[in-house]
Each structure stands twice: as structure tokens, then as C-alpha cells.
PDB file of C-alpha atoms in Angstrom:
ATOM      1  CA  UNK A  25       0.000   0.000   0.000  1.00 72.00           C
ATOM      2  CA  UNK A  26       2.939   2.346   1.285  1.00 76.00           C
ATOM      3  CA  UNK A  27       4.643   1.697  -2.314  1.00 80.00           C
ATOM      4  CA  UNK A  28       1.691   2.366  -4.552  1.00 82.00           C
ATOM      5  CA  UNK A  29       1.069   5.987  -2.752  1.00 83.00           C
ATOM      6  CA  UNK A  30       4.435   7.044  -3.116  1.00 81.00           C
ATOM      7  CA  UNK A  31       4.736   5.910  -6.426  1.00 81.00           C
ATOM      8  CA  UNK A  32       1.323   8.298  -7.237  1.00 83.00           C
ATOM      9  CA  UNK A  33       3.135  10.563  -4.911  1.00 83.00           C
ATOM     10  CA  UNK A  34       6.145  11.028  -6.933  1.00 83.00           C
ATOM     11  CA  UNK A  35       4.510  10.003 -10.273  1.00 82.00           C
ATOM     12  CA  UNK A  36       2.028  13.049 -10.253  1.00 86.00           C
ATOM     13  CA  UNK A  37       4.350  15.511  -8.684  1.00 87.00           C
ATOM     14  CA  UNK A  38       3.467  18.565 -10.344  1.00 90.00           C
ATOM     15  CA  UNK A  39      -0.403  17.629 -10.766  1.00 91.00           C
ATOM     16  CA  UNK A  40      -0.637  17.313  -6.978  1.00 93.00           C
ATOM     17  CA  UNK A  41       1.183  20.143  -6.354  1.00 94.00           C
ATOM     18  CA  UNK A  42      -0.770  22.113  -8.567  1.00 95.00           C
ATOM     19  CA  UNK A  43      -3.708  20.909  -6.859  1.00 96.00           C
ATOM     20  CA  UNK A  44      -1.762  21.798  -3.495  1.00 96.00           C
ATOM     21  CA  UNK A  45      -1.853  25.102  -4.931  1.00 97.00           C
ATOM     22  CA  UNK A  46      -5.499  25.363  -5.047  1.00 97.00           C
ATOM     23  CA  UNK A  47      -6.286  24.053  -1.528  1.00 97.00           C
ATOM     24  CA  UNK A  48      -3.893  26.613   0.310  1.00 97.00           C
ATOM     25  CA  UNK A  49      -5.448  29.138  -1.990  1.00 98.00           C
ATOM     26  CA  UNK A  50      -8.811  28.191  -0.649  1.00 98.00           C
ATOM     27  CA  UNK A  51      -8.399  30.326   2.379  1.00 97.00           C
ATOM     28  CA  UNK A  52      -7.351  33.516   1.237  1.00 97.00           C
ATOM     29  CA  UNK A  53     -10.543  33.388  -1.794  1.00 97.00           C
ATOM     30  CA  UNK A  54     -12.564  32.577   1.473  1.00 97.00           C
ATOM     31  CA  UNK A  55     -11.018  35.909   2.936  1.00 97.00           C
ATOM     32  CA  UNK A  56     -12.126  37.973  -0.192  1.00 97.00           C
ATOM     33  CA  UNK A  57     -15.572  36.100  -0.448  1.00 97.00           C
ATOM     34  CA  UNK A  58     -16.010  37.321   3.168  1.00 97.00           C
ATOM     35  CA  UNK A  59     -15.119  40.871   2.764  1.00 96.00           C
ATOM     36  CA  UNK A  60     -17.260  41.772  -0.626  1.00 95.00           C
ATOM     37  CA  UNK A  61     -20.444  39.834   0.860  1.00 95.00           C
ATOM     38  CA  UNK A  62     -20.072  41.614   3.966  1.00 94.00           C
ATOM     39  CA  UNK A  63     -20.152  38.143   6.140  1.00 95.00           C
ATOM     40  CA  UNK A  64     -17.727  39.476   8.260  1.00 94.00           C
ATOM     41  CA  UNK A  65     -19.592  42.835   9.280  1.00 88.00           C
ATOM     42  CA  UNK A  66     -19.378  46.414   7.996  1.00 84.00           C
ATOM     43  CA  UNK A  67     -16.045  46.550   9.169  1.00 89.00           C
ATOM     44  CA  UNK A  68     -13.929  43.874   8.694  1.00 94.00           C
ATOM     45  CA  UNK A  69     -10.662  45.148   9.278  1.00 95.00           C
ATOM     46  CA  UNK A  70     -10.034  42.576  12.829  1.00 94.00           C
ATOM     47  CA  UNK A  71     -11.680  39.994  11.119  1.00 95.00           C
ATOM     48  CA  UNK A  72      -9.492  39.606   8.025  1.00 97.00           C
ATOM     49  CA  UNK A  73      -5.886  40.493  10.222  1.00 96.00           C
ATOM     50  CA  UNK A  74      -7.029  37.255  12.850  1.00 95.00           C
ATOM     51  CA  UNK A  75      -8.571  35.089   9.522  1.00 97.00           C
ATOM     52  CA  UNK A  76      -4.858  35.401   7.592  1.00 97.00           C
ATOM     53  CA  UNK A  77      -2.990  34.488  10.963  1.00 96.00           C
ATOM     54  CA  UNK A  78      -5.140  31.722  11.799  1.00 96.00           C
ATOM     55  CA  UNK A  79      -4.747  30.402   8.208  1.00 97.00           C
ATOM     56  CA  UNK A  80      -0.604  30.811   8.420  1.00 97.00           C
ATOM     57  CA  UNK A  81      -0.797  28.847  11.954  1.00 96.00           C
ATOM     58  CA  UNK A  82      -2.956  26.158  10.485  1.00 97.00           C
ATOM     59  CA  UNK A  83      -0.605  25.582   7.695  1.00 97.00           C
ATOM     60  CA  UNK A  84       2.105  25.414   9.478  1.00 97.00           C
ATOM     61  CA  UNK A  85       0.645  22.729  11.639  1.00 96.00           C
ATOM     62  CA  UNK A  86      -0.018  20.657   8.445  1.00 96.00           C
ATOM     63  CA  UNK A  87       3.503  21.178   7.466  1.00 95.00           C
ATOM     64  CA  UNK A  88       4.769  20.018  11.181  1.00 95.00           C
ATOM     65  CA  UNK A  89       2.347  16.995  10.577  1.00 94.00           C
ATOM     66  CA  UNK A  90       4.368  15.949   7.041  1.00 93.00           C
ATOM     67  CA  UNK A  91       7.709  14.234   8.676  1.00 91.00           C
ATOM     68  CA  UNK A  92       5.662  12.238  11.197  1.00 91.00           C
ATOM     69  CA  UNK A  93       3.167  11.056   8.637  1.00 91.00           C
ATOM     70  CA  UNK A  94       5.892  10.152   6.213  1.00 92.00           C
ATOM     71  CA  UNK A  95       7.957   7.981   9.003  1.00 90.00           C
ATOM     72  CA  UNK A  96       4.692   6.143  10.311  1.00 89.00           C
ATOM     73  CA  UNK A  97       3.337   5.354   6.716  1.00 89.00           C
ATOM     74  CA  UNK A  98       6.672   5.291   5.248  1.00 89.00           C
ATOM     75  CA  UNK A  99       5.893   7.801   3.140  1.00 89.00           C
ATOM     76  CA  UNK A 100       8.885   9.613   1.904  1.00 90.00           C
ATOM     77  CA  UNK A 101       7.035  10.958  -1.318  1.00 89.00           C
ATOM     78  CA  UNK A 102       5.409  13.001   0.875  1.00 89.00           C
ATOM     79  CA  UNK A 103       8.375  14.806   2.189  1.00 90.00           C
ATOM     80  CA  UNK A 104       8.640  16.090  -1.241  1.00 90.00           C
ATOM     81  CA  UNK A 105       5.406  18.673  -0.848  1.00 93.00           C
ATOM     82  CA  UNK A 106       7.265  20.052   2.443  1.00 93.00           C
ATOM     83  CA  UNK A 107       8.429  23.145   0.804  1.00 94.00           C
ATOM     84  CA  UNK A 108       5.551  24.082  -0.819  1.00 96.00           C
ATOM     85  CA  UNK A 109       3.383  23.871   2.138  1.00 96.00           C
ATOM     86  CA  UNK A 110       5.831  25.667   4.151  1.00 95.00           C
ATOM     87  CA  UNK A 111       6.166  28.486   1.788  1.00 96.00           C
ATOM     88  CA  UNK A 112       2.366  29.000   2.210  1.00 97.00           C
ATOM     89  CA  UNK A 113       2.722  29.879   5.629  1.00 97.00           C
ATOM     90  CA  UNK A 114       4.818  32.667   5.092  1.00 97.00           C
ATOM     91  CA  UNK A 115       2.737  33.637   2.186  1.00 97.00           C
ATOM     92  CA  UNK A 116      -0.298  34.016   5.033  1.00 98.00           C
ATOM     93  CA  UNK A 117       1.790  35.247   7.667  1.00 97.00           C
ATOM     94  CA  UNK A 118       3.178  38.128   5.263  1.00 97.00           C
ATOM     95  CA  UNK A 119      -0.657  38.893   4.642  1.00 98.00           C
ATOM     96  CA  UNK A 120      -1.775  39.035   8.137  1.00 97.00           C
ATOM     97  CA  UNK A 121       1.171  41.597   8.712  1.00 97.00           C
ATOM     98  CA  UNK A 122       0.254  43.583   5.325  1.00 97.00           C
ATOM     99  CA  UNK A 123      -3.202  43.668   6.432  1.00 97.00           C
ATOM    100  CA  UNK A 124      -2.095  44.783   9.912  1.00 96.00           C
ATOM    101  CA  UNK A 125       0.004  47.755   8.583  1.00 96.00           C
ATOM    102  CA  UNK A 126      -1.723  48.436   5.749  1.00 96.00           C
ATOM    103  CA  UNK A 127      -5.574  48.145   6.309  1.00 95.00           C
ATOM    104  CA  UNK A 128      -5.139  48.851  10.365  1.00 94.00           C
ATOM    105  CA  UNK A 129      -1.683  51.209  10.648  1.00 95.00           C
ATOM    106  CA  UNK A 130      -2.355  53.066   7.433  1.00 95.00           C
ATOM    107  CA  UNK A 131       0.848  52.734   7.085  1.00 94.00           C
ATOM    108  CA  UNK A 132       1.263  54.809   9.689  1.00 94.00           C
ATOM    109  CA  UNK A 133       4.831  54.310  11.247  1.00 93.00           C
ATOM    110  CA  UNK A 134       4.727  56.519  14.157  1.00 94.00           C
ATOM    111  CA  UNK A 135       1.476  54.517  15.173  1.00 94.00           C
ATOM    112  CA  UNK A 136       3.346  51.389  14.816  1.00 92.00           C
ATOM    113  CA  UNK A 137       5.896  52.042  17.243  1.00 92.00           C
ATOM    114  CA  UNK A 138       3.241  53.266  19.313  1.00 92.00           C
ATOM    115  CA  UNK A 139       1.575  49.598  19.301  1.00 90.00           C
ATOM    116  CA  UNK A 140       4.760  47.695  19.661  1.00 88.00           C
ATOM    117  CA  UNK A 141       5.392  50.018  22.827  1.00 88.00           C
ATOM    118  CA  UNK A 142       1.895  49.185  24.331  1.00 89.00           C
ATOM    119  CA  UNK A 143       1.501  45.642  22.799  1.00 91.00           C
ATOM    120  CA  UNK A 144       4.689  44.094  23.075  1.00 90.00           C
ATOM    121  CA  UNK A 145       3.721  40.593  21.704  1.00 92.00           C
ATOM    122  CA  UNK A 146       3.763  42.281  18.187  1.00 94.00           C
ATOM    123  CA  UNK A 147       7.447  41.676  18.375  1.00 93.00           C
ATOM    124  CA  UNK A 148       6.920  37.828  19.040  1.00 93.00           C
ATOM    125  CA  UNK A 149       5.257  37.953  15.878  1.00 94.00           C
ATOM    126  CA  UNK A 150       7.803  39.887  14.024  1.00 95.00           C
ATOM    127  CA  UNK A 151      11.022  37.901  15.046  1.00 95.00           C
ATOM    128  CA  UNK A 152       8.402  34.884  14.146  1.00 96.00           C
ATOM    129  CA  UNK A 153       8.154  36.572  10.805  1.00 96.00           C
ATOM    130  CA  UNK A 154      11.811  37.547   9.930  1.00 96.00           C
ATOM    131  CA  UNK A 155      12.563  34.026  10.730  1.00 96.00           C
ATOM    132  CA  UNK A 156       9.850  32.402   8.370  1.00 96.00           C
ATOM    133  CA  UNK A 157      11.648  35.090   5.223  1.00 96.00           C
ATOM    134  CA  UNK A 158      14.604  33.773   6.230  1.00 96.00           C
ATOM    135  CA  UNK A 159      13.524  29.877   6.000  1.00 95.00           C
ATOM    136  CA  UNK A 160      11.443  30.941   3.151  1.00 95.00           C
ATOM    137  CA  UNK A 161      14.729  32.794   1.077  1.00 94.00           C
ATOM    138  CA  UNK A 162      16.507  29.902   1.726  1.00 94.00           C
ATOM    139  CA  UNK A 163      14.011  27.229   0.725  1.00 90.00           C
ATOM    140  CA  UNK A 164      15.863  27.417  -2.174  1.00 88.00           C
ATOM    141  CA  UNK A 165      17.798  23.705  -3.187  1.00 83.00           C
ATOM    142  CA  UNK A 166      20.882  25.962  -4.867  1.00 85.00           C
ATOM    143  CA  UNK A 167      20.618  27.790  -1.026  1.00 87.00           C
ATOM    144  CA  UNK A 168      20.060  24.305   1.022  1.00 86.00           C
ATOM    145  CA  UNK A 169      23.379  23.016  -0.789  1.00 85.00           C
ATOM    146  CA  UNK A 170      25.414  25.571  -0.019  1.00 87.00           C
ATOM    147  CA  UNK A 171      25.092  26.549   3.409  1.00 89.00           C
ATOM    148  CA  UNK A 172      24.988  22.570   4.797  1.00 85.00           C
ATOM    149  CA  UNK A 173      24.814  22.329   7.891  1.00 87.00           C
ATOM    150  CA  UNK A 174      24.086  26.188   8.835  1.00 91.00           C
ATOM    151  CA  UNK A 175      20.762  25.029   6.668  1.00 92.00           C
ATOM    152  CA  UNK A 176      19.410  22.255   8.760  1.00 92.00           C
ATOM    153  CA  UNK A 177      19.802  24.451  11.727  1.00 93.00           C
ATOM    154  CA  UNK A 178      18.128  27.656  10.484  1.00 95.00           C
ATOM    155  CA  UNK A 179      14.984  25.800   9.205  1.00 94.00           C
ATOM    156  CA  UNK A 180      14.911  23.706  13.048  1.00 94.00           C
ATOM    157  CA  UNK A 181      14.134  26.996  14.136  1.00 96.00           C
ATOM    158  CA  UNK A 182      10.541  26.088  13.072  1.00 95.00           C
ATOM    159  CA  UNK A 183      10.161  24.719  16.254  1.00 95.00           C
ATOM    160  CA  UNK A 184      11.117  27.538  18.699  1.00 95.00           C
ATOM    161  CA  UNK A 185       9.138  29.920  16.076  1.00 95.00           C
ATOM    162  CA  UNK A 186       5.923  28.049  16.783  1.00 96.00           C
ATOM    163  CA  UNK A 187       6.197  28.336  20.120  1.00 95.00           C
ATOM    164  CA  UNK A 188       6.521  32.246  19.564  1.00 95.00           C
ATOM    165  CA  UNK A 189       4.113  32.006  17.167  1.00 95.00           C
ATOM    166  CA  UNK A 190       1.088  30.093  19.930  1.00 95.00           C
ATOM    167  CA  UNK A 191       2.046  32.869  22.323  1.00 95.00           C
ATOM    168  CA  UNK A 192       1.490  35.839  19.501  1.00 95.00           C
ATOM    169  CA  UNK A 193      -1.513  34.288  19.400  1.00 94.00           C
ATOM    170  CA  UNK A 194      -2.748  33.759  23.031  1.00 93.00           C
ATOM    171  CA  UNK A 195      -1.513  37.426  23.766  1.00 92.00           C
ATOM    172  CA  UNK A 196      -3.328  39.315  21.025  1.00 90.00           C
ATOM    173  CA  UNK A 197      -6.523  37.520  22.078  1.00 87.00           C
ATOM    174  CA  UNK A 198      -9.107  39.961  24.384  1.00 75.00           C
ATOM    175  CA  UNK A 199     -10.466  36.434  25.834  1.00 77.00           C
ATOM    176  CA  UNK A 200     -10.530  33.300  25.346  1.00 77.00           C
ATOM    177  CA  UNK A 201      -7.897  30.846  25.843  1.00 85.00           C
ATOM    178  CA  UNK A 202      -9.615  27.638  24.271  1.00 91.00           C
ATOM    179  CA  UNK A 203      -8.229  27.775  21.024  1.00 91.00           C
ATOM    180  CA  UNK A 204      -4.548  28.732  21.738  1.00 92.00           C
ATOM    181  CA  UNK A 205      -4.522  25.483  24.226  1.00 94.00           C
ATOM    182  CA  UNK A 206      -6.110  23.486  21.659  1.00 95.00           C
ATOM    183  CA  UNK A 207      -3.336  24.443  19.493  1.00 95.00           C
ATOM    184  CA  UNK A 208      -0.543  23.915  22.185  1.00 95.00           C
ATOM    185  CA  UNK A 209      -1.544  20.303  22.656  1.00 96.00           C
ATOM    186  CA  UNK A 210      -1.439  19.320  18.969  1.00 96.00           C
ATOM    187  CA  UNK A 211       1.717  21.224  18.557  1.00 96.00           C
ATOM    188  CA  UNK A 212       2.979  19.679  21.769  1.00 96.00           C
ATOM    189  CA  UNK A 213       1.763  16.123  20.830  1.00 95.00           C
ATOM    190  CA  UNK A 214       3.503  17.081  17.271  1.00 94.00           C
ATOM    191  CA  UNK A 215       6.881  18.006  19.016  1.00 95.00           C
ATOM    192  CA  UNK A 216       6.727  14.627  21.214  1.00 95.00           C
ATOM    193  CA  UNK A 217       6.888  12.985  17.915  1.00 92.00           C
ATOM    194  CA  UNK A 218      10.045  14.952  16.787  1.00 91.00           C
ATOM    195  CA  UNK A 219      11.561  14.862  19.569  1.00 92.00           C
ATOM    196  CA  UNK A 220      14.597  12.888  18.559  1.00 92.00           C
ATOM    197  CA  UNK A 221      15.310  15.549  15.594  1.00 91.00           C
ATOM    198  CA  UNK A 222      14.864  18.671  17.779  1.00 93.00           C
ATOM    199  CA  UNK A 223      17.595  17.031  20.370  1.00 93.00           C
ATOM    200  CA  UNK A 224      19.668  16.315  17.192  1.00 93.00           C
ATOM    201  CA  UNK A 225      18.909  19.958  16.213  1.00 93.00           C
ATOM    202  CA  UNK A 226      19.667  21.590  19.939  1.00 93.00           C
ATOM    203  CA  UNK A 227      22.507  19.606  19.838  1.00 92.00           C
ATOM    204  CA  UNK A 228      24.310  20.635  16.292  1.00 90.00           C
ATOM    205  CA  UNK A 229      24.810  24.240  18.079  1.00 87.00           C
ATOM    206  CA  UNK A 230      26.896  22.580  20.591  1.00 82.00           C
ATOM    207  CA  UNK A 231      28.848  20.660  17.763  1.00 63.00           C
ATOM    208  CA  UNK A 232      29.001  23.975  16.219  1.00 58.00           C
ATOM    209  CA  UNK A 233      30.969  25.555  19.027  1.00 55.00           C
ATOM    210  CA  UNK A 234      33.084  22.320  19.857  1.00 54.00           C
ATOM    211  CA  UNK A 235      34.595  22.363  16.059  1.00 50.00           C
ATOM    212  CA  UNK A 236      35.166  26.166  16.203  1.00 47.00           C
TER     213      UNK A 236
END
């Protein structure tokens, strides 16, 4: 069974990731489907910023989901649809913050600095962001074979990013705390299942200094 889907896996490549492409799209024509039929009130402005975040934190749980999958299935195929996915989340992540500036701030700078004054988990969410362009700039295979081993460590810092990432989250909310626990215990119960590569990972820093 294992051998047939990653044959269609890597048999289809580009069909499936084409069709990739039109699933992770879904959300963001949801977003402008909301906005023109007014579902999401007369002013949507909170809506969409919260809607584009929640879709970058979902897809970057799917893309946390792809290595366990793969080693429980023995899938390796699917490991092949990693960077695709994961350049969707910075795709929705750079919306939520264009939406944030542009449709909230204005564009307005001197307001910005205001908020990050009086709401400092903004700058969770902007080191979570510079990190994601960097992964995201160096996605690239030409990139991944050059730096090596500096590689594998940048993109572990997926981990410690979600982390920032769920706490963005729980500290931008008014109320509630439901949802960001919900998404603590998958991410937690995703981590448990990675947790020999995130010791390898934590560990390649200390190699790092031993060799310098």
C-alpha cells in the first residue's frame, strides 16, 4: 500500500502540487468572499488580520504533521510537498502583517511604534516573521546546498518559532484561551513525535561551538 502511494506521490508531482496550490489558496478566496459579501460585518478590518494568521498557523501545523506522517506510513514521497506547504505559511503570515500595517496602521509608522510600545507581543510575531523570510529565502535547493549544515539548523528553528508564534496568538486575544490550548496540545503532541530531531537539532549548536 505504502509503495503504490508514493509511487502516485512522486509520479504526479506537479499535478498534486498544482492541486496543493489550489487548496492553500482556498483560504485567502474565502477571505475575499467574506469581505465583498459583507459576512464578516461592515467593518472587517479585525476579522481579516485574525482570519490570515489563523490560516498561516494552520498551515504550518499541516507542514509540522508531514515528517511524522511520512515515518509512520513510510511515506517519503510526501516529504517532497514540504516546501511548498511551508512556503504557504509565510505567504499568510506576510498577509496578516500587510493587512495589519496596511488596512489597520495606514501605514502609519509613528502609530506602529506606538503599538509595539503598548503591545509588546507584536514583536513575538515579528522575530516569528523575519525568521519564516529567512527559512522561506533559503528554501531554495541551490541555497540548502550551499550553506549545509548552517541550513538544517536555520529551518529547526521552526520549532522555537511556533512556540513564539502560539504565544502571539494567546496574547493578542481579548479572551478566550480555548483555542490557543487546543493548538498547544497538537503542537505539543507534534513536538513529542520529533523529539529525537529537535535534540539532534539543539545539539548541532553545541557541535558547532566544539569544532570552532
Amino acid at each position: 500500500m505504502s509503495k503504490a502511494i508514493n509511487k502516485t506521490l512522486a509520479s504526479y508531482r506537479w499535478q498534486l502540487k498544482g492541486l496543493l496550490h489550489l487548496l492553500l489558496l482556498c483560504p485567502l478566496f474565502y477571505c475575499v468572499l467574506a469581505v465583498v459579501n459583507g459576512w464578516w460585518g461592515g467593518d472587517p478590518v479585525q476579522a481579516i488580520i485574525h482570519y490570515l494568521a489563523n490560516s498561516a498557523l494552520n498551515i504550518l501545523v499541516i507542514a509540522l504533521c508531514l515528517a511524522p506522517v511520512s515515518r509512520k506510513f513510510k511515506l517519503p514521497s510526501l516529504l517532497a510537498y514540504r516546501r511548498l506547504i511551508g512556503l504557504y505559511v509565510f505567504v499568510y503570515a506576510l498577509l496578516h502583517l500587510a493587512a495589519y500595517l496596511v488596512i489597520d496602521l495606514g501605514l502609519d509608522w509613528q502609530l506602529f511604534w506606538q503599538e509595539n510600545i503598548q503591545r509588546p507581543y507584536i514583536w513575538l510575531g515579528m522575530i516569528a516573521f523575519v525568521v519564516l523570510l529567512a527559512m522561506s529565502i533559503t528554501s531554495l535547493k541551490a541555497l540548502q546546498q550551499k550553506l549545509g549544515r548552517r541550513w538544517l539548523q536555520l529551518h529547526g528553528f521552526v520549532y522555537p518559532i511556533t512556540l513564539l508564534v502560539l504565544v502571539h496568538f494567546w496574547w493578542s486575544l481579548k479572551s478566550g484561551w480555548l483555542e490557543p490550548v487546543l493548538y498547544l496540545v497538537v503542537v505539543a503532541g507534534l513536538f513529542s513525535l520529533r523529539k529525537l530531531q529537535i535534540q539532534r537539532w539543539l545539539g548541532s549548536f553545541n557541535n558547532t561551538n566544539h569544532t570552532k
